[in-house]
Short mmCIF file of C-alpha atoms in Angstrom, two decimals:
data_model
loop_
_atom_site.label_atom_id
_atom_site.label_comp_id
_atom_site.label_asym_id
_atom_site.label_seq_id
_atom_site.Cartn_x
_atom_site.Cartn_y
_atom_site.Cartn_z
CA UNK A 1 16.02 9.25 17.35
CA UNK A 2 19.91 8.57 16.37
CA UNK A 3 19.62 5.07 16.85
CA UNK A 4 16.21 4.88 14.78
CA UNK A 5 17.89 6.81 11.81
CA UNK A 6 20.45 4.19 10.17
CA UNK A 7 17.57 1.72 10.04
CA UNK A 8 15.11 4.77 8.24
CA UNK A 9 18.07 5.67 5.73
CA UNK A 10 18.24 2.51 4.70
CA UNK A 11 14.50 1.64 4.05
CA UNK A 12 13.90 4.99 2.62
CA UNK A 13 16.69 4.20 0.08
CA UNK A 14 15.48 0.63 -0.28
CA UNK A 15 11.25 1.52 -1.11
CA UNK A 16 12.77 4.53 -3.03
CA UNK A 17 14.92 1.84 -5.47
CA UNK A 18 12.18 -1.23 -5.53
CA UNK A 19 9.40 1.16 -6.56
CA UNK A 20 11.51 3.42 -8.60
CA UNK A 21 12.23 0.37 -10.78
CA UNK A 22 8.69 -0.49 -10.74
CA UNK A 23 7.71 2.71 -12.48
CA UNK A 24 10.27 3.17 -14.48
CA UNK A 25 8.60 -0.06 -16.70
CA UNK A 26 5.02 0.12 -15.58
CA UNK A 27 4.00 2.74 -17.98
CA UNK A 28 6.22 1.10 -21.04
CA UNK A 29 4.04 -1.81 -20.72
CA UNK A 30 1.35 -1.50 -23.15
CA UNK A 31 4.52 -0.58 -25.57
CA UNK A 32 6.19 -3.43 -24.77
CA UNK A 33 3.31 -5.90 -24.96
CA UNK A 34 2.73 -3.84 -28.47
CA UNK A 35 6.29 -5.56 -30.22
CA UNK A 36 4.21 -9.14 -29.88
CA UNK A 37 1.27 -8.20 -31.38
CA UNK A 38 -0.94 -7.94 -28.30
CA UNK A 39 -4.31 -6.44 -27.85
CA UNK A 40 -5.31 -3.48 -25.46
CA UNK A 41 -7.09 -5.68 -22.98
CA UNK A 42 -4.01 -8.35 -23.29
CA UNK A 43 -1.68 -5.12 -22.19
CA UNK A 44 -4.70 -4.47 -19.58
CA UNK A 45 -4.18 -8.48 -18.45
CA UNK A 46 -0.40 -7.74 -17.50
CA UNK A 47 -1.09 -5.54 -14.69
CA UNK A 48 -3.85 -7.80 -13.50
CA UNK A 49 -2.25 -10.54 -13.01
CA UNK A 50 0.40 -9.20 -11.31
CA UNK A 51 -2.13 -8.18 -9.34
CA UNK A 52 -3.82 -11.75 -9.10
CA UNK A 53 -0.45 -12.99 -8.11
CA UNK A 54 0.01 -10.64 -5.44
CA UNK A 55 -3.09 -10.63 -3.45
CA UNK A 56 -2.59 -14.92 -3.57
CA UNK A 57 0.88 -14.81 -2.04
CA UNK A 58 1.22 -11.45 -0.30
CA UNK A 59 -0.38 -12.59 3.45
CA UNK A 60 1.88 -16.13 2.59
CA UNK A 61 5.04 -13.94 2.59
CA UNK A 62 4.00 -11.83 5.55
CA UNK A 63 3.28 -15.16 7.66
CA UNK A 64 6.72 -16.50 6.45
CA UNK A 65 8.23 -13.99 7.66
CA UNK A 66 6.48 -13.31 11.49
CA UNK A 67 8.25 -16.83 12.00
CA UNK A 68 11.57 -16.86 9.51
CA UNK A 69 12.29 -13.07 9.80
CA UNK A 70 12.12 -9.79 7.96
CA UNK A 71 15.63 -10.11 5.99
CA UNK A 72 15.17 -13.59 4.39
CA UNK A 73 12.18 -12.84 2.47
CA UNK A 74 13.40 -9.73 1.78
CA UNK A 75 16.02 -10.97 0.26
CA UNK A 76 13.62 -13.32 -1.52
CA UNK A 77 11.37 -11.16 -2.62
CA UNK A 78 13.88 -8.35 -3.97
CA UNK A 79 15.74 -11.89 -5.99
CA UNK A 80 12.54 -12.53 -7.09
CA UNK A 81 12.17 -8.91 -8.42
CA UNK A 82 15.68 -8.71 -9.82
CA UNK A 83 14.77 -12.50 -11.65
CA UNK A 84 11.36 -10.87 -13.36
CA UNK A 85 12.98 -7.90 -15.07
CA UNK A 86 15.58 -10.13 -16.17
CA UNK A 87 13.20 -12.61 -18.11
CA UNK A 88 11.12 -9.20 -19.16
CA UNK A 89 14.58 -7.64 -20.65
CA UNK A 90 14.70 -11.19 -22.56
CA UNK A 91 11.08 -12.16 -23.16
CA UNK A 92 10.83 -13.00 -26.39
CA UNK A 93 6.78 -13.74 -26.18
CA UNK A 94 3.84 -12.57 -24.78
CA UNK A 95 3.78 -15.71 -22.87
CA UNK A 96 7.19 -14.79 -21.27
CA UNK A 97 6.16 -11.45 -20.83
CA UNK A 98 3.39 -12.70 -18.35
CA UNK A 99 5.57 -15.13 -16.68
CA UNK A 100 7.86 -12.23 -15.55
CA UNK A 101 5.08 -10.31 -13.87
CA UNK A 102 3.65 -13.34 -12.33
CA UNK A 103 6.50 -13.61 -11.15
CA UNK A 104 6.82 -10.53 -9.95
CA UNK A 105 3.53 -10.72 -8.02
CA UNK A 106 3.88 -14.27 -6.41
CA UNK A 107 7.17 -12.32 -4.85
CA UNK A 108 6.04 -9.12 -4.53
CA UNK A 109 5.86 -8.12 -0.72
CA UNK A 110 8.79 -5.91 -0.71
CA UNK A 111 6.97 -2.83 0.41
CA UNK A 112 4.85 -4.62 2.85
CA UNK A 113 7.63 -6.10 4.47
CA UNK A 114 9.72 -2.91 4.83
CA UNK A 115 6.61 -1.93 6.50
CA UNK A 116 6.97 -4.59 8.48
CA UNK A 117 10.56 -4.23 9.19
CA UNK A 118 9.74 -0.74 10.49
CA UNK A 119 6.94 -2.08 13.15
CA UNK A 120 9.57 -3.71 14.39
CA UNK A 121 11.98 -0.86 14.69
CA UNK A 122 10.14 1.77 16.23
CA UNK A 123 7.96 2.34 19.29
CA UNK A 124 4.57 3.10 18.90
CA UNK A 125 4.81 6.88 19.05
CA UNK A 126 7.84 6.76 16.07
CA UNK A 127 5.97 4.63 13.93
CA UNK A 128 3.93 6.55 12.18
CA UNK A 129 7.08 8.52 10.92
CA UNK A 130 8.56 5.79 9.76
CA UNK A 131 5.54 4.52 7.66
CA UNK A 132 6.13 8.59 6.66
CA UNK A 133 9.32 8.26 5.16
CA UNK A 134 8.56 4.77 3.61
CA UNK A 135 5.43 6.72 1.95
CA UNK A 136 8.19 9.87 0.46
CA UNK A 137 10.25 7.00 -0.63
CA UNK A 138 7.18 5.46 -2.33
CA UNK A 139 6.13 8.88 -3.69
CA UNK A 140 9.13 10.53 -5.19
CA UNK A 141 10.17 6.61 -7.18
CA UNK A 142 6.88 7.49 -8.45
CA UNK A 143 7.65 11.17 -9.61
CA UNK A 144 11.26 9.98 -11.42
CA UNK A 145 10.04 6.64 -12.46
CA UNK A 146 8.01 7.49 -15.34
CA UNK A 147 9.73 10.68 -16.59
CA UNK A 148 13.07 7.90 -16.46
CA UNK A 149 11.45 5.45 -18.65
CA UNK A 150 10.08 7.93 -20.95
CA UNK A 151 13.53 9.57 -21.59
CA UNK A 152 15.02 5.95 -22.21
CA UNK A 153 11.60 4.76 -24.47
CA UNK A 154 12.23 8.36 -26.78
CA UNK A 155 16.31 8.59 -26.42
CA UNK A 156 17.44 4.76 -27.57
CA UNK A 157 13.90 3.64 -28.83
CA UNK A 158 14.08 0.19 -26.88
CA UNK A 159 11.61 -1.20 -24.60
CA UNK A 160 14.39 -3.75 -23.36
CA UNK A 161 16.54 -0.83 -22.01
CA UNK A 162 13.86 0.43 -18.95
CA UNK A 163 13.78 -3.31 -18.08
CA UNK A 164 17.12 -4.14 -17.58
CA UNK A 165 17.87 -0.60 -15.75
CA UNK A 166 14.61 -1.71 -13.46
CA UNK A 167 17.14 -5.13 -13.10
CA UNK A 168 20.34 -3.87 -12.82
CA UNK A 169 18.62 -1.51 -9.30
CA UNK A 170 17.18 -5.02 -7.87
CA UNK A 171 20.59 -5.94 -8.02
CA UNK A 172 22.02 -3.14 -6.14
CA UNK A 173 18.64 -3.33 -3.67
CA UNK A 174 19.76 -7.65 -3.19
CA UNK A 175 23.40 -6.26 -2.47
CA UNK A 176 21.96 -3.57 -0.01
CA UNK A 177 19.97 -6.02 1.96
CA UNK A 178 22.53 -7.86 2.23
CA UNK A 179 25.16 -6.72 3.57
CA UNK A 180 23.68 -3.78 5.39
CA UNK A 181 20.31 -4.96 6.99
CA UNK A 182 20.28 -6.62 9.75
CA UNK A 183 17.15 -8.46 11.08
CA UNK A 184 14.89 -6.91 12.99
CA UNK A 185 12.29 -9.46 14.13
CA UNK A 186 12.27 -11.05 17.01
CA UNK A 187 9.29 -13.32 17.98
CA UNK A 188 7.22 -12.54 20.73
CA UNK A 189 6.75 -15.18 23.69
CA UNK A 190 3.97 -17.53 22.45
CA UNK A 191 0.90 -16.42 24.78
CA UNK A 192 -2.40 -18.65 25.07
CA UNK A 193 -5.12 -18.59 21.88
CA UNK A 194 -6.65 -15.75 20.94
CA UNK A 195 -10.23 -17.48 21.44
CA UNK A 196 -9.23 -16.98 25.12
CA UNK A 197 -9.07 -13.15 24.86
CA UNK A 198 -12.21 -12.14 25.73
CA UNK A 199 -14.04 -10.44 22.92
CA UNK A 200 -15.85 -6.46 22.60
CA UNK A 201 -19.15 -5.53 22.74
CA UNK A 202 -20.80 -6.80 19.43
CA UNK A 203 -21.65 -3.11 18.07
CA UNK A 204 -17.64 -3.33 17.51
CA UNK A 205 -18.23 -5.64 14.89
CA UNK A 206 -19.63 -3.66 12.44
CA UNK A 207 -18.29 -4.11 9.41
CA UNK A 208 -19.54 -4.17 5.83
CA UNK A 209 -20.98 -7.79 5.17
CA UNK A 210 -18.58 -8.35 1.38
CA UNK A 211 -15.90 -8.49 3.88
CA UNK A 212 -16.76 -11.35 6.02
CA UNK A 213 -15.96 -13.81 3.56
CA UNK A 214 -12.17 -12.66 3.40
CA UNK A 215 -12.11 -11.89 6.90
CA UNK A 216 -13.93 -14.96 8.59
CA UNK A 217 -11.50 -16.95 6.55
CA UNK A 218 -8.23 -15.32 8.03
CA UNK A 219 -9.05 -14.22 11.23
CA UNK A 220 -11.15 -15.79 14.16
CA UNK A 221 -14.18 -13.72 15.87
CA UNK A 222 -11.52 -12.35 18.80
CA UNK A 223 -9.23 -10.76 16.30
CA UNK A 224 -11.76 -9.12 14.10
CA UNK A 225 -13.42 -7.79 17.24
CA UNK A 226 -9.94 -6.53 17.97
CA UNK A 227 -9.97 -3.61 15.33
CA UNK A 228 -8.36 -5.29 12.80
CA UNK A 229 -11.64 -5.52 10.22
CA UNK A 230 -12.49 -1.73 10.81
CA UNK A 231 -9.28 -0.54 9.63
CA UNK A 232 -8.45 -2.84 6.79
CA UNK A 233 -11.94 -1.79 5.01
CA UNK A 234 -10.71 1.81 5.16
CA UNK A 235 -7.07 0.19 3.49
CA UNK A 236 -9.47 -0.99 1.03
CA UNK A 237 -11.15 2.01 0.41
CA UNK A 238 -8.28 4.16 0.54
CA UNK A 239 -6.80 1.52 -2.01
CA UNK A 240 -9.83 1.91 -4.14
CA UNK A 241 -9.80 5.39 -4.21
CA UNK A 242 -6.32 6.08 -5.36
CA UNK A 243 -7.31 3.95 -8.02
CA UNK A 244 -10.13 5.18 -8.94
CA UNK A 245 -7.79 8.51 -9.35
CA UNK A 246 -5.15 7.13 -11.09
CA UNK A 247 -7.82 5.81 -13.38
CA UNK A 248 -10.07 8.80 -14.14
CA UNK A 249 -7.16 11.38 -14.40
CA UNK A 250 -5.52 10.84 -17.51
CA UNK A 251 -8.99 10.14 -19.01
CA UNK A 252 -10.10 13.44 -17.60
CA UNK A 253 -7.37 15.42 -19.06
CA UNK A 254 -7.67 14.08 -22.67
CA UNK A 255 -11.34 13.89 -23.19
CA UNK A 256 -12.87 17.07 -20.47
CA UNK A 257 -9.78 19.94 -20.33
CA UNK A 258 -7.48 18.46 -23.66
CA UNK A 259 -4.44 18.32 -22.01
CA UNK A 260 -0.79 17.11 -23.42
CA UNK A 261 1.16 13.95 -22.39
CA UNK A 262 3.51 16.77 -20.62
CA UNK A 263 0.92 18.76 -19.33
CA UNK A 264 -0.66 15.30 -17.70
CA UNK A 265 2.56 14.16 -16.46
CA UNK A 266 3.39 17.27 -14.73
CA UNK A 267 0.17 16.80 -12.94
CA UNK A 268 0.96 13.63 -11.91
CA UNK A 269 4.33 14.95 -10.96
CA UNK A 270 2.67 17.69 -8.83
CA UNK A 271 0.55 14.66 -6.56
CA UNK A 272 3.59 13.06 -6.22
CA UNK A 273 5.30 16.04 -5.06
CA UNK A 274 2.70 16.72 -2.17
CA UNK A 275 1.68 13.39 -1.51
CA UNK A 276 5.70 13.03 -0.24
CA UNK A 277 5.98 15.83 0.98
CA UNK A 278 3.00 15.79 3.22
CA UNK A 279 4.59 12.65 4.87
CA UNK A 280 7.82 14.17 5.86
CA UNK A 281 5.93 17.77 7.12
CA UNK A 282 2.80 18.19 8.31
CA UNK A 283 3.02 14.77 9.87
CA UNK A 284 5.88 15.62 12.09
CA UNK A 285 3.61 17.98 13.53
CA UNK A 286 1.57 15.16 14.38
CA UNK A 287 3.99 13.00 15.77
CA UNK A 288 4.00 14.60 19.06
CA UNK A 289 0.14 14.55 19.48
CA UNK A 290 -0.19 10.99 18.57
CA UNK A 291 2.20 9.98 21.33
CA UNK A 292 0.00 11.19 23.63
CA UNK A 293 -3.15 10.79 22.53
CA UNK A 294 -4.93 7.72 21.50
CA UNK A 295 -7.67 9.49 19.61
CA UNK A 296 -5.15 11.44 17.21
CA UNK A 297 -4.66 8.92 14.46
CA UNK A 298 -8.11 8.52 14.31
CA UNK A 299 -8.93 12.07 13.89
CA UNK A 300 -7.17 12.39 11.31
CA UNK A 301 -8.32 9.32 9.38
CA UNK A 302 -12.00 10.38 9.12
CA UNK A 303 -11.11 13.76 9.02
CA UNK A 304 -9.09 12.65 5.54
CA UNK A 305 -11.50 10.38 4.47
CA UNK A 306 -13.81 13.80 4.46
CA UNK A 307 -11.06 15.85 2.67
CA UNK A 308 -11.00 12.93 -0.25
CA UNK A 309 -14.80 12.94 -0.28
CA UNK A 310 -14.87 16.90 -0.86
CA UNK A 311 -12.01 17.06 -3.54
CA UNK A 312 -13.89 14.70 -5.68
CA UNK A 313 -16.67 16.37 -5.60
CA UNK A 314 -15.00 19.44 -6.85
CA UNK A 315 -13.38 17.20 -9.42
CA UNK A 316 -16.35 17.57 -11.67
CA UNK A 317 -16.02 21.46 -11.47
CA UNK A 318 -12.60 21.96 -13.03
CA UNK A 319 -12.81 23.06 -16.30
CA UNK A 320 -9.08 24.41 -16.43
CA UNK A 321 -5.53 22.68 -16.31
CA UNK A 322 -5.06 25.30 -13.12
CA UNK A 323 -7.90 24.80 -11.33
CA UNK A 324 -7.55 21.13 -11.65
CA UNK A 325 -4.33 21.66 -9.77
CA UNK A 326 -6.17 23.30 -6.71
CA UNK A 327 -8.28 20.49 -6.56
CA UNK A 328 -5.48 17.94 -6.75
CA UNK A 329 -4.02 19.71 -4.11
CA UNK A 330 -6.18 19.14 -0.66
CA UNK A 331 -7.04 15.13 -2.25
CA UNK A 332 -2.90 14.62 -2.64
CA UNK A 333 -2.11 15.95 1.37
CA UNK A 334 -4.98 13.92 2.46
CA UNK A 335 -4.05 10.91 0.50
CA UNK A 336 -0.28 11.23 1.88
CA UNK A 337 -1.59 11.54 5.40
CA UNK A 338 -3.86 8.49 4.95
CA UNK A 339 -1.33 6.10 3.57
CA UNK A 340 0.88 6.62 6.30
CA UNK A 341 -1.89 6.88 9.09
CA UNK A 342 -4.19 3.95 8.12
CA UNK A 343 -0.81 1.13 8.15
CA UNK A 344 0.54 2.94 11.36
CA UNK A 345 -2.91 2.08 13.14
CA UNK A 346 -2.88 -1.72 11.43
CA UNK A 347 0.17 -2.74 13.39
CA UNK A 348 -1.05 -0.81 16.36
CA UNK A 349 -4.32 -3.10 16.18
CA UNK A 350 -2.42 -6.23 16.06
CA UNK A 351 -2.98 -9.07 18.55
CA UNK A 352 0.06 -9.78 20.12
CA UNK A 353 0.47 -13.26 18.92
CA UNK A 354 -0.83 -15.06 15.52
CA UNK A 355 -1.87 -18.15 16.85
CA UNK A 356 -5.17 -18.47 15.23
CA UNK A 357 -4.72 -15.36 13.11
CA UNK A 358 -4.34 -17.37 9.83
CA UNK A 359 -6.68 -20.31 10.01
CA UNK A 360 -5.77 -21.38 6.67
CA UNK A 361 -2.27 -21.73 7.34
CA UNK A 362 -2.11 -22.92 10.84
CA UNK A 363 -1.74 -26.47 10.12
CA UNK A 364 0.97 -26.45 8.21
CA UNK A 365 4.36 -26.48 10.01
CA UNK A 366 6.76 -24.03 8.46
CA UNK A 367 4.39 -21.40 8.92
CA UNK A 368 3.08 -21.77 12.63
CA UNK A 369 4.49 -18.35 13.85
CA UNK A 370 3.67 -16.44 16.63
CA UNK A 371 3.91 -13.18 15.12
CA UNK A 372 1.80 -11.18 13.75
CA UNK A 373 2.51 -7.46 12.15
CA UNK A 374 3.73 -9.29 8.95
CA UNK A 375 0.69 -11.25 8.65
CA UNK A 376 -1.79 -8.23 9.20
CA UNK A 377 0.72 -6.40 6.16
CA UNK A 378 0.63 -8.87 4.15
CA UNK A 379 -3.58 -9.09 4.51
CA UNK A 380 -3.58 -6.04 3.91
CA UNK A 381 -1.49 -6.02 0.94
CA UNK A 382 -4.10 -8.40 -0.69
CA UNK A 383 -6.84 -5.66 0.22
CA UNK A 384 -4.70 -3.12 -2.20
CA UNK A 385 -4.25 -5.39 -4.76
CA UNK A 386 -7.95 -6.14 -4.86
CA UNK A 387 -9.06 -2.28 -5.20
CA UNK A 388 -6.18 -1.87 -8.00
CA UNK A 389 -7.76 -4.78 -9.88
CA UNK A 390 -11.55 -3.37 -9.06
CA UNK A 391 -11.46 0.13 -9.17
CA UNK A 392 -9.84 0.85 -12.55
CA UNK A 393 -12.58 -1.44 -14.24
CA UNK A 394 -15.37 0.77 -12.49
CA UNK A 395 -13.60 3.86 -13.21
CA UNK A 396 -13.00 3.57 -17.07
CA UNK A 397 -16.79 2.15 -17.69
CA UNK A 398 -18.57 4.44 -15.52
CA UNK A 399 -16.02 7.26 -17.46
CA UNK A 400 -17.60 5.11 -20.81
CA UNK A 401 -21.49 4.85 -19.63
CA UNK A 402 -22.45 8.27 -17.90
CA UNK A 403 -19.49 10.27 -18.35
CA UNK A 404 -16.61 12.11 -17.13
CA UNK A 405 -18.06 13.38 -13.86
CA UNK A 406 -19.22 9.50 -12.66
CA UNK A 407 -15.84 8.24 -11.21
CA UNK A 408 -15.10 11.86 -9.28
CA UNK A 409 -19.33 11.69 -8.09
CA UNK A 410 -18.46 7.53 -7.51
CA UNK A 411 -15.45 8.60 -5.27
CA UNK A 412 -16.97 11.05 -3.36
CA UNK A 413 -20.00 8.90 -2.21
CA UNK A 414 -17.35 6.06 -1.42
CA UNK A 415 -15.11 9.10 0.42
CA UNK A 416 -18.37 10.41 2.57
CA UNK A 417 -19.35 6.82 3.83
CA UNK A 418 -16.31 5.84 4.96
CA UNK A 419 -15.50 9.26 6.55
CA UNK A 420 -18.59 8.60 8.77
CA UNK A 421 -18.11 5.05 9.14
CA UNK A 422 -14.44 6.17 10.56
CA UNK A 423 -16.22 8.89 12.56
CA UNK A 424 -18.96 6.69 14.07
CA UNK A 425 -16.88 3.83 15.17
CA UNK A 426 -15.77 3.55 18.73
CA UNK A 427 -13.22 1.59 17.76
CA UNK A 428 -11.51 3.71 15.47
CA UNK A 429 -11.83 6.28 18.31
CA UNK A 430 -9.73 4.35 21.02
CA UNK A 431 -7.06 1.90 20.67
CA UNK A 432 -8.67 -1.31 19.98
CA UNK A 433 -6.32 -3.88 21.22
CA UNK A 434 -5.39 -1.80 24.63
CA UNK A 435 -8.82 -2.21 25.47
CA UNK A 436 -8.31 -6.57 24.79
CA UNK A 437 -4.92 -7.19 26.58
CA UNK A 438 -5.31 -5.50 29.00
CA UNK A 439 -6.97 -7.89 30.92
CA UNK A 440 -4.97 -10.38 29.55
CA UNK A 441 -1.71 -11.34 32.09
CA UNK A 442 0.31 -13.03 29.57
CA UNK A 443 -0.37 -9.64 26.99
CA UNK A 444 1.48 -7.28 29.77
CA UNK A 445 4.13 -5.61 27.42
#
């Protein structure tokens, strides 16, 4: 809609800069680290604490800003970016190297809180565009990230330079935010607990037991029954997936098919291509249906799930730079679809107050907020963070141990199980928290 637009312009252009800045040094890394003497798993420690950082602070930020607003952290979070490729362009030890991406994590819920920002923006029936064009935005940084830094790394032959351009477009992002964005969030009135929503049948409950640590500790019984813990194990999954693929890929083309650096690249370039464009295409088709329909979204999340689960298990089967490419092809349109699909239906699933969402944080008093989408981002920020940490680890030894098929055959039994765990779950099948607040008085929206 015209009055949706300014707001999607903007956070397009805003992911699009933060992550474009992000990849433009992310693959100079292990290079950089290199200049101090560092080992392979010391370059490998980088990303994971960064990681480590992230998954600590990420719900914290989302909290923060349910009750403080979308544009102050933002604003926080993008200083906090601009101030961690500043002391990378200076670092002048591995020591300061790590303090800039811990840093960087401990601030890092830029994307989550666009996310968030667009929740707040859009009706149900838009939102899943707009979590559409935050995933292009996400995508194409991705496609002229790398290729940037590497045409900086082999043109002036300085690690510093990639750093301080990643700097210099925080700056411009801080600037943006500034004086263009204006806030978006307005808190909900505060409505009774949630332990006085009554809760689902118990079958709604299933979830895989290694979750009920994280999720007994952030969310009471009412709000997992709500749909919440369904759909964050599939953001897991998803997470772990991607991973897993990011992982096994450039292994695969070196060691099975004997690929180039270009020839790998331009495959990566080629998933990035789709993955965007997927977002900004075929899901405008979909727009329609999910407005009227509740089942939609969930169609197509198990019906993805299923597309991952079969395009890794073709994986295995390429023995040719071209036929990798048609394989690529169905996993990188279902992956776009899912990244956009699974977030959509997070905010969806929300509870409309946080009261109680956050036991660890209720009692302190700058974070009791009502709200709740940036919360349930920022959880499920964490989640990602925990597969990126996870999955490459599995990847590369099972790649090590068995051998080059073991990630793709790993992938596609994770893929199947969650397609039919989607499939099977009458949750996933109806809008969860309709079926809660609707008997609530105070929930009538």
């Amino acid at each position: 809609t015209p009055s949706l637009m300014p707001y999607l312009v903007h956070l397009f252009f805003f992911v699009f800069i933060d992550v474009l800045g992000f990849s433009i040094v992310l693959p100079l890394l292990p290079y950089f680290s290199q200049e101090f003497g560092a080992s392979p798993s010391v370059s490998g420690a980088l990303l994971t604490c960064n990681a480590l950082a992230q998954f600590i602070t990420a719900p914290i930020i989302g909290r923060l800003s349910d009750k403080y607003g979308r544009r102050p952290l933002l604003l926080i979070c993008v200083a906090g970016t601009f101030a961690s490729f500043v002391i990378m362009t200076a670092a002048s030890s591995i020591e300061v190297l790590f303090l800039s991406r811990i840093l960087d994590g401990l601030l890092g819920g830029n994307v989550s809180l666009a996310q968030a920002y667009i929740a707040d923006v859009t009706s149900e029936s838009e939102r899943s565009k707009g979590f559409g064009v935050l995933g292009s935005a996400f995508g194409l940084a991705f496609i002229f990230g790398p290729a940037m830094g590497a045409i900086m790394l082999s043109t002036y032959q300085s690690t510093r330079l990639p750093s301080a351009v990643a700097a210099v477009l925080s700056l411009i992002n801080f600037v943006s935010i500034f004086m263009n964005l204006p806030e978006s969030y307005r808190p909900p009135p505060a409505s009774p607990a949630p332990s006085s929503i009554p809760p689902l049948p118990s079958h709604t409950l299933n979830h895989p037991w290694f979750f009920g640590w994280w999720l007994n500790a952030h969310f009471p019984v009412s709000v997992i029954a709500s749909g919440l813990a369904p759909l964050f194990v599939m953001k897991f999954c998803y997470g772990v997936l991607f991973a897993l693929f990011e992982t096994t890929l450039g292994l695969y083309n070196i060691e099975t098919l004997g690929l180039d650096a270009k020839q790998s690249n331009m495959t990566l370039v080629y998933v990035g291509v789709l993955f965007s464009l997927v977002q900004v295409t075929i899901r405008r088709s979909l727009n329609k249906s999910i407005s009227n329909s509740n089942n939609t979204e969930s169609r197509v999340i198990w019906q993805g799930f299923f597309v991952l689960a079969l395009a890794q298990a073709a994986w295995p089967l390429a023995r040719s730079w071209r036929t990798l490419l048609v394989v690529l092809t169905p996993f990188s349109l279902a992956s776009g679809l899912l990244n956009t699909m699974i977030s959509s239906a997070l905010t969806k699933a929300a509870p409309p107050d946080a009261m109680g969402m956050y036991p660890l944080l209720d009692d302190v008093p700058f974070i009791d907020s009502v709200g709740v989408v940036g919360t349930v981002l920022g959880v499920s920020s964490s989640l990602g963070c925990v597969s990126r940490i996870l999955a490459p680890i599995t990847g590369a030894a099972a790649f090590d141990a068995i051998g080059s098929w073991a990630p793709c055959a790993l992938g596609a039994v994770l893929a199947s199980l969650v397609a039919h765990y989607s499939y099977t779950l009458s949750l996933v099948t109806t809008r969860p928290n309709e079926k809660i607040n609707a008997t609530h008085p105070t929930n009538k929206r």
